[in-house]
XYZ file of C-alpha atoms in Angstrom:
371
model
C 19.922 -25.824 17.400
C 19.214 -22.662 19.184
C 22.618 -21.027 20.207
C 22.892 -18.086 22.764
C 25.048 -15.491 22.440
C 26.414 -12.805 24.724
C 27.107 -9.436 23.100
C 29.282 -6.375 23.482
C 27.133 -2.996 24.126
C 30.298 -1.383 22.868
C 30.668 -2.918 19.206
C 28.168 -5.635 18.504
C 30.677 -8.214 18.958
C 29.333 -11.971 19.539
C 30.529 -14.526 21.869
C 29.201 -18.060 22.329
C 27.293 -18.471 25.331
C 25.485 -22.134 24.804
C 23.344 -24.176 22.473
C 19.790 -26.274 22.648
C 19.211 -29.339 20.210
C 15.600 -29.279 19.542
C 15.804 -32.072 16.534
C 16.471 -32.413 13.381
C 14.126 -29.961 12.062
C 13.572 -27.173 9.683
C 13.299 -23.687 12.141
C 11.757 -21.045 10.178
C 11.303 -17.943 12.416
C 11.707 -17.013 15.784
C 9.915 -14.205 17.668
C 10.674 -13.084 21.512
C 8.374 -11.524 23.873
C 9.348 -7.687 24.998
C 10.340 -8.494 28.283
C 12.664 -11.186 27.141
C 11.345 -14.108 29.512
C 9.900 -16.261 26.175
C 11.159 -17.164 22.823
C 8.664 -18.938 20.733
C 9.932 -20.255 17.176
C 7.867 -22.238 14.373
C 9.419 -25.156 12.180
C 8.170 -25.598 8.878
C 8.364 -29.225 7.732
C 6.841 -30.947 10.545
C 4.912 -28.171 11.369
C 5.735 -27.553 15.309
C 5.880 -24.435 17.645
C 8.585 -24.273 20.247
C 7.893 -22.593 23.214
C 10.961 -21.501 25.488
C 11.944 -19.794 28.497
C 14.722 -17.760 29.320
C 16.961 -16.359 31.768
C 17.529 -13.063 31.088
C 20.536 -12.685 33.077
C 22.424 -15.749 31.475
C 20.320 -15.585 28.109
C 20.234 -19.332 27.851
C 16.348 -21.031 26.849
C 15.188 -24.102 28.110
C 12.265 -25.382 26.243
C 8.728 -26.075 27.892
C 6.426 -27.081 25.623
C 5.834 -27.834 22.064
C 2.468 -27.695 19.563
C 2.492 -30.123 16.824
C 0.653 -30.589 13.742
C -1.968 -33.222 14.240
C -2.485 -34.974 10.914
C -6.623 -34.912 11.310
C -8.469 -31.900 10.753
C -10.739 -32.098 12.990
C -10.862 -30.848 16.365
C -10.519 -34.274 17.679
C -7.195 -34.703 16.520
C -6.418 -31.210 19.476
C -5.162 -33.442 22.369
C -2.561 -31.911 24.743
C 0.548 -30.837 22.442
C -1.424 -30.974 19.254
C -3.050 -28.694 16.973
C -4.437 -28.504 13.229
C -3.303 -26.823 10.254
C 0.448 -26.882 11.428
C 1.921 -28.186 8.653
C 4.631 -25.710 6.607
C 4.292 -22.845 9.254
C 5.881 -19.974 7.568
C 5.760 -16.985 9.575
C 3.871 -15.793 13.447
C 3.350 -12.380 14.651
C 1.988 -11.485 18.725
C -0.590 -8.375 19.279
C 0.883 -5.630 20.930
C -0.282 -6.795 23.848
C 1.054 -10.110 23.258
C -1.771 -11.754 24.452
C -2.512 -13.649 21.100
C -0.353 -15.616 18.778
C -1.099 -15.567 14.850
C 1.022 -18.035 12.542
C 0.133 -18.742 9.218
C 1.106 -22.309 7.300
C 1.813 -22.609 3.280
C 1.181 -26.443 3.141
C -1.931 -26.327 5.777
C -2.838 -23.191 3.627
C -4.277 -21.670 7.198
C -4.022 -18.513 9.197
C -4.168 -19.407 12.896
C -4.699 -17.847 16.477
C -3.863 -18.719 19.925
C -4.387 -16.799 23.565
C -1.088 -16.711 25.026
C -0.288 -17.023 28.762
C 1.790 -13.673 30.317
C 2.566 -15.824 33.094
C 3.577 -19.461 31.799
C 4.126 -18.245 28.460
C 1.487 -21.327 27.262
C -0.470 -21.098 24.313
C -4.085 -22.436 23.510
C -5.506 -22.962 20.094
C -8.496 -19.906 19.275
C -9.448 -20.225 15.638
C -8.234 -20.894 12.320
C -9.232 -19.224 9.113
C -8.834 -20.104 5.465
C -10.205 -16.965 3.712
C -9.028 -18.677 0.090
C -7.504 -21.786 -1.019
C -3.986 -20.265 -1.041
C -0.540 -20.570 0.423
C 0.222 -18.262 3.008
C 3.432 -17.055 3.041
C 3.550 -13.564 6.135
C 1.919 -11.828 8.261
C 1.573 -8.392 10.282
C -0.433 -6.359 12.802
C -0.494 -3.383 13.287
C 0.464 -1.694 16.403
C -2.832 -0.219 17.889
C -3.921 -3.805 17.453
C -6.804 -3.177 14.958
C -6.290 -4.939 11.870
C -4.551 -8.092 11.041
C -2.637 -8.289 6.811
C -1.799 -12.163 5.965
C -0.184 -12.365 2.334
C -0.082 -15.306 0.365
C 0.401 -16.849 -3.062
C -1.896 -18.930 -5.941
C 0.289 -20.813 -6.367
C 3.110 -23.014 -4.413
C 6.154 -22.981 -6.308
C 5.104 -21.810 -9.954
C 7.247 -18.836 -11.226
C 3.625 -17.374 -12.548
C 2.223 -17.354 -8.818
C 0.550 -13.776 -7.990
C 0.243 -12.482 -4.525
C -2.147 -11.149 -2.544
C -2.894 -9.701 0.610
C -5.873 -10.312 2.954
C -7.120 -7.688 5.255
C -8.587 -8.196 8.970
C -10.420 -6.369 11.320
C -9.266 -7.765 15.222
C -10.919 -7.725 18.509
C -8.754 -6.882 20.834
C -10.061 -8.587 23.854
C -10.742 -12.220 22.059
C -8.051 -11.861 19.811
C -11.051 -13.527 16.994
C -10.541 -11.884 13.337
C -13.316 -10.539 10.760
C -12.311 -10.382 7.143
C -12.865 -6.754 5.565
C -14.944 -6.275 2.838
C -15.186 -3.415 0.526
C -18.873 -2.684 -1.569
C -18.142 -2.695 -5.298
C -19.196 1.175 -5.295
C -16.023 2.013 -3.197
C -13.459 -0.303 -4.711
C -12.737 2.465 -7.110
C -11.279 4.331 -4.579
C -9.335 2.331 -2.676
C -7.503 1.636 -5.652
C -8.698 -1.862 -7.112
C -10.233 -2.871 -10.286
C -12.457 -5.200 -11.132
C -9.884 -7.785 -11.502
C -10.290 -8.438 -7.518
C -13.824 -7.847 -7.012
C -15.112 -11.710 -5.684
C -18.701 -12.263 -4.699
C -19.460 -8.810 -4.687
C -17.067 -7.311 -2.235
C -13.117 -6.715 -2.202
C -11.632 -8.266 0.337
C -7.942 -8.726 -1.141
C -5.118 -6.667 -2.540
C -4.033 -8.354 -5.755
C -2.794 -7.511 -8.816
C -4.761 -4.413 -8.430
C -2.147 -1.756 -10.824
C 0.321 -2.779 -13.720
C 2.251 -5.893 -14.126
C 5.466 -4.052 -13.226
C 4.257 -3.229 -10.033
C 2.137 -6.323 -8.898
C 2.552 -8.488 -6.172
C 4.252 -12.086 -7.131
C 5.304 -13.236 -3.895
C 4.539 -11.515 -0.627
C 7.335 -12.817 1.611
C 7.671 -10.210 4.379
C 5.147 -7.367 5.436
C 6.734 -4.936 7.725
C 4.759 -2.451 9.800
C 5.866 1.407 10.388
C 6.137 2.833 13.455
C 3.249 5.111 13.227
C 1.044 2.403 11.459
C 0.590 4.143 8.733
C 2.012 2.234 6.054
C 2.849 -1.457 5.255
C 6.050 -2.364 3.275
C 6.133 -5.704 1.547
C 9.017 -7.775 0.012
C 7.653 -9.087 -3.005
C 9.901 -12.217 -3.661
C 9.544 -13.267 -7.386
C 9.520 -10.523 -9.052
C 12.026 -8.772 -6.322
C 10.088 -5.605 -5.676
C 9.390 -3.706 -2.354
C 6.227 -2.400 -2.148
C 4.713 0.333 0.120
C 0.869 0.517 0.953
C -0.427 3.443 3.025
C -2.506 2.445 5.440
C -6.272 3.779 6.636
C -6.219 3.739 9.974
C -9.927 3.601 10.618
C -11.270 0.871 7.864
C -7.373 -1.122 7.675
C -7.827 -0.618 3.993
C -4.315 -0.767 2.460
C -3.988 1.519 -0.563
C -0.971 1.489 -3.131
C 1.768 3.783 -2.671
C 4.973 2.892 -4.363
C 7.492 0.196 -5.019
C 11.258 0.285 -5.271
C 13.070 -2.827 -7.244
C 16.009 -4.435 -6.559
C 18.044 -4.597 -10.186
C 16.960 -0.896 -10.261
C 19.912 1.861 -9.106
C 17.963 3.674 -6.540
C 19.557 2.318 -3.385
C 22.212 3.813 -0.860
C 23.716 0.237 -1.642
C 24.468 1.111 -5.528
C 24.813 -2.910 -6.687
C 21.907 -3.466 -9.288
C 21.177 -6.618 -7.518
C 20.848 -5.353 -3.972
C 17.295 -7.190 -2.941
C 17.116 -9.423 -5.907
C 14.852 -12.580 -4.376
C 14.528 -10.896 -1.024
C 14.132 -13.273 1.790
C 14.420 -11.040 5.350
C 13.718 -7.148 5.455
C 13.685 -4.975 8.564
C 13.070 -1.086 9.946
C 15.625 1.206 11.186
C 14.828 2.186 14.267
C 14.455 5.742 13.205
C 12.114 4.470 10.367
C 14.343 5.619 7.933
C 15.620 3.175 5.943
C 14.206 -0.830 5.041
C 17.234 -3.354 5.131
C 16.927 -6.422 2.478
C 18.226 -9.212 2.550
C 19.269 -11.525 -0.597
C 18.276 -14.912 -1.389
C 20.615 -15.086 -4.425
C 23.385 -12.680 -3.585
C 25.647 -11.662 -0.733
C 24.434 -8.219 -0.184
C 22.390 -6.228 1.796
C 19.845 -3.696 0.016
C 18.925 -0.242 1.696
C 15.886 1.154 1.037
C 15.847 4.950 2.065
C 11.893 5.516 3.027
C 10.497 9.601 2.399
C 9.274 11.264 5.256
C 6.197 12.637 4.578
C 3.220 13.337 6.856
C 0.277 11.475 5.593
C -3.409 13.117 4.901
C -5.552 12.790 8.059
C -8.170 10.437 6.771
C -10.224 10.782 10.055
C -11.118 14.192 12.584
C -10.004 13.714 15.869
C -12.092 12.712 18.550
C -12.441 15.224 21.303
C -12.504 18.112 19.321
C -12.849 21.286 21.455
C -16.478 23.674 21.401
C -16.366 26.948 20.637
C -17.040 27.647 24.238
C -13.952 25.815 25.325
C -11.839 27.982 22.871
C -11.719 31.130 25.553
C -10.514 28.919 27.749
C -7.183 27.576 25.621
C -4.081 29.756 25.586
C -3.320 31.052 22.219
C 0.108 31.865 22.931
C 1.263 28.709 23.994
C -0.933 26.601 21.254
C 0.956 28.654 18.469
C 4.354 27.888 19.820
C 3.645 24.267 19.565
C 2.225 24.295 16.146
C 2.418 25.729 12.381
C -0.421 27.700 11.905
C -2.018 27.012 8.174
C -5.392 27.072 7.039
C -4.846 23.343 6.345
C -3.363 22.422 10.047
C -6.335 24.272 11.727
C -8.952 22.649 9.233
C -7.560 19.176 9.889
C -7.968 19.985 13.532
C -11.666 21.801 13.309
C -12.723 20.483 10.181
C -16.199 21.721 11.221
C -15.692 25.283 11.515
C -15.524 28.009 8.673
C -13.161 31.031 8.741
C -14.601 33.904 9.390
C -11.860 36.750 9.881
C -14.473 39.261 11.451
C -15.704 37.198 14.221
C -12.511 35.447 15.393
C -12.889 34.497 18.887
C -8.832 34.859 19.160
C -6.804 37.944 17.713
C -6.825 37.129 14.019
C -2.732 38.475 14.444
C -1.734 36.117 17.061
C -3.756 32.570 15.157
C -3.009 31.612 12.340
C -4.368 35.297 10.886
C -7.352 34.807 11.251
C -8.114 31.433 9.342
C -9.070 29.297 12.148
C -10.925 29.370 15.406
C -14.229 31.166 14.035
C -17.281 31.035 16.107
């Protein structure tokens, strides 16, 4: 069933509004589009995507069309209402744009695209990758739409399984995916070992620190709001583990993990996250929420607030003869001047306090702005 429910602004309060049968079936996530006219959800055991429409002034769905696992794999099982490598669809995730469609499948073992239509809400099958022969368990993008994470497991139900994560670079306008590759020279600093160097090239997170803080089961990957960092739920082992993101390759680097039988949440039970099986972002981007799979409690996870290293220079940096031009006084009210602020923002230029083109007093004294 898919039940509606109407809800007080005032307290959260629910009220039953109505309810769709769509089978007896085994729904396993549901994702809306921003402007609330379509609700798409995937089921696991037959493998099936529901596509639904609704009214947002009522809030009740009607479903209009449905994508079901076709048991050939090739494309000539794809008639209308079919599609391959449906089977055990585990999690989905839209572009920002919402103009593609990405679910991944743990019995299928694929990750799979589809264009979406704005309009009719209709989707139509793109591509399908299988990077390894693993079970893939989640999946995120982030939010300026450049890079695709899918994690999955060795392993389908074996307490030894290890995780990984696979990275991929997305075009934007075909919504078609590239895996990333790293040379063997740079693995080293990214972070890896040689324990996930394949083929000559690193194209995975896994298992790359200490057993403690390794990956077992990937079963959520949330996004910040900045896309700078990617916090997964790492189910067996019951971690939460935070990857900083660079923004310009998509390679996720280790930052730090928080587990759930250890005291470090606001929630103070030593079991908080244990097994977690749902985790979402404050809205300030404050706090990760965690929910148990073998207890009845929620787990907060308070996240630092730190300003990450710029691991790019800006684009349009401003010329020297441009710098006359700029208003000193109002560019210092609007930002700390340091010698580090100014060098992340003209990496290229070298202090020189006798030559400033602005009053060394009034900028940063004198560090920044050289000619």
């Amino acid at each position: 069933y898919i039940t509606t429910f109407s809800r007080d602004p005032s307290d959260g309060s629910l009220f039953w509004s109505s309810s769709l049968k769509l089978g007896e079936v085994n729904l396993y996530k549901m994702e809306m589009t921003t402007d609330g006219n379509f609700i798409y959800i995937i089921e696991y055991d037959e493998g099936i995507i529901y596509t639904l429409s609704r009214d947002s002034s009522s809030g009740t769905v009607t479903l209009i069309d449905t994508i079901e696992d076709c048991a050939g794999s090739t494309a000539s099982c794809e008639t209308v209402g079919f599609s391959r490598f449906l089977d055990g669809a585990t999690d989905m995730a839209f572009s920002s744009d919402e103009a593609h469609l990405y679910v991944v499948t743990h019995v299928d073992r694929k990750i799979i695209a589809y264009a979406r239509n704005s309009t009719s809400g209709l989707l139509t099958y793109l591509e399908a990758y299988q990077p390894a022969n693993r079970y893939f368990t989640c999946i995120t993008i982030s939010r300026d739409d450049r890079h695709v994470y899918v994690g999955s497991v060795s392993q389908s139900s074996d307490t030894s399984a290890t995780g990984n994560i696979f990275m991929y670079e997305r075009d934007s306008t075909t919504g078609l995916m590239t895996l990333i590759t790293i040379d063997n020279d740079d693995a080293a600093s990214y972070g890896f070992t040689s324990s996930v160097l394949r083929n000559g090239a690193v194209d995975t997170i896994e298992n790359p620190y200490d057993n403690s803080d390794r990956m077992r089961h990937p079963r959520i990957m949330v996004m910040d709001y900045n896309d700078n960092y990617v916090y997964v739920a790492s189910y067996l082992n019951s971690k939460i583990i935070a990857f900083v993101r660079d923004v310009d390759s998509g390679i996720l680097m280790y930052k730090s993990s928080a587990q759930g039988q250890e005291d470090i949440l606001t929630n103070t039970d030593s079991n908080a996250f244990r097994y977690p099986i749902s985790m979402v972002l404050s809205g300030d981007g404050g706090s990760l929420y965690v929910a148990s799979d073998t207890t009845d409690n929620i787990g907060v996870v308070n996240i630092e607030t730190v300003t990450p290293i710029p691991t790019s220079s800006p684009t349009s940096l401003p010329t020297i003869d441009e710098y006359t031009q700029m208003d000193p006084l109002s560019y210092t009210e609007n930002l700390t001047c340091s010698a580090s602020a100014c060098g992340a923002i003209w990496p290229d230029q070298t202090a020189d306090n006798a030559d400033s083109r602005f009053d060394s007093a009034s900028i940063c004294g004198g560090s920044c702005f050289s000619t």
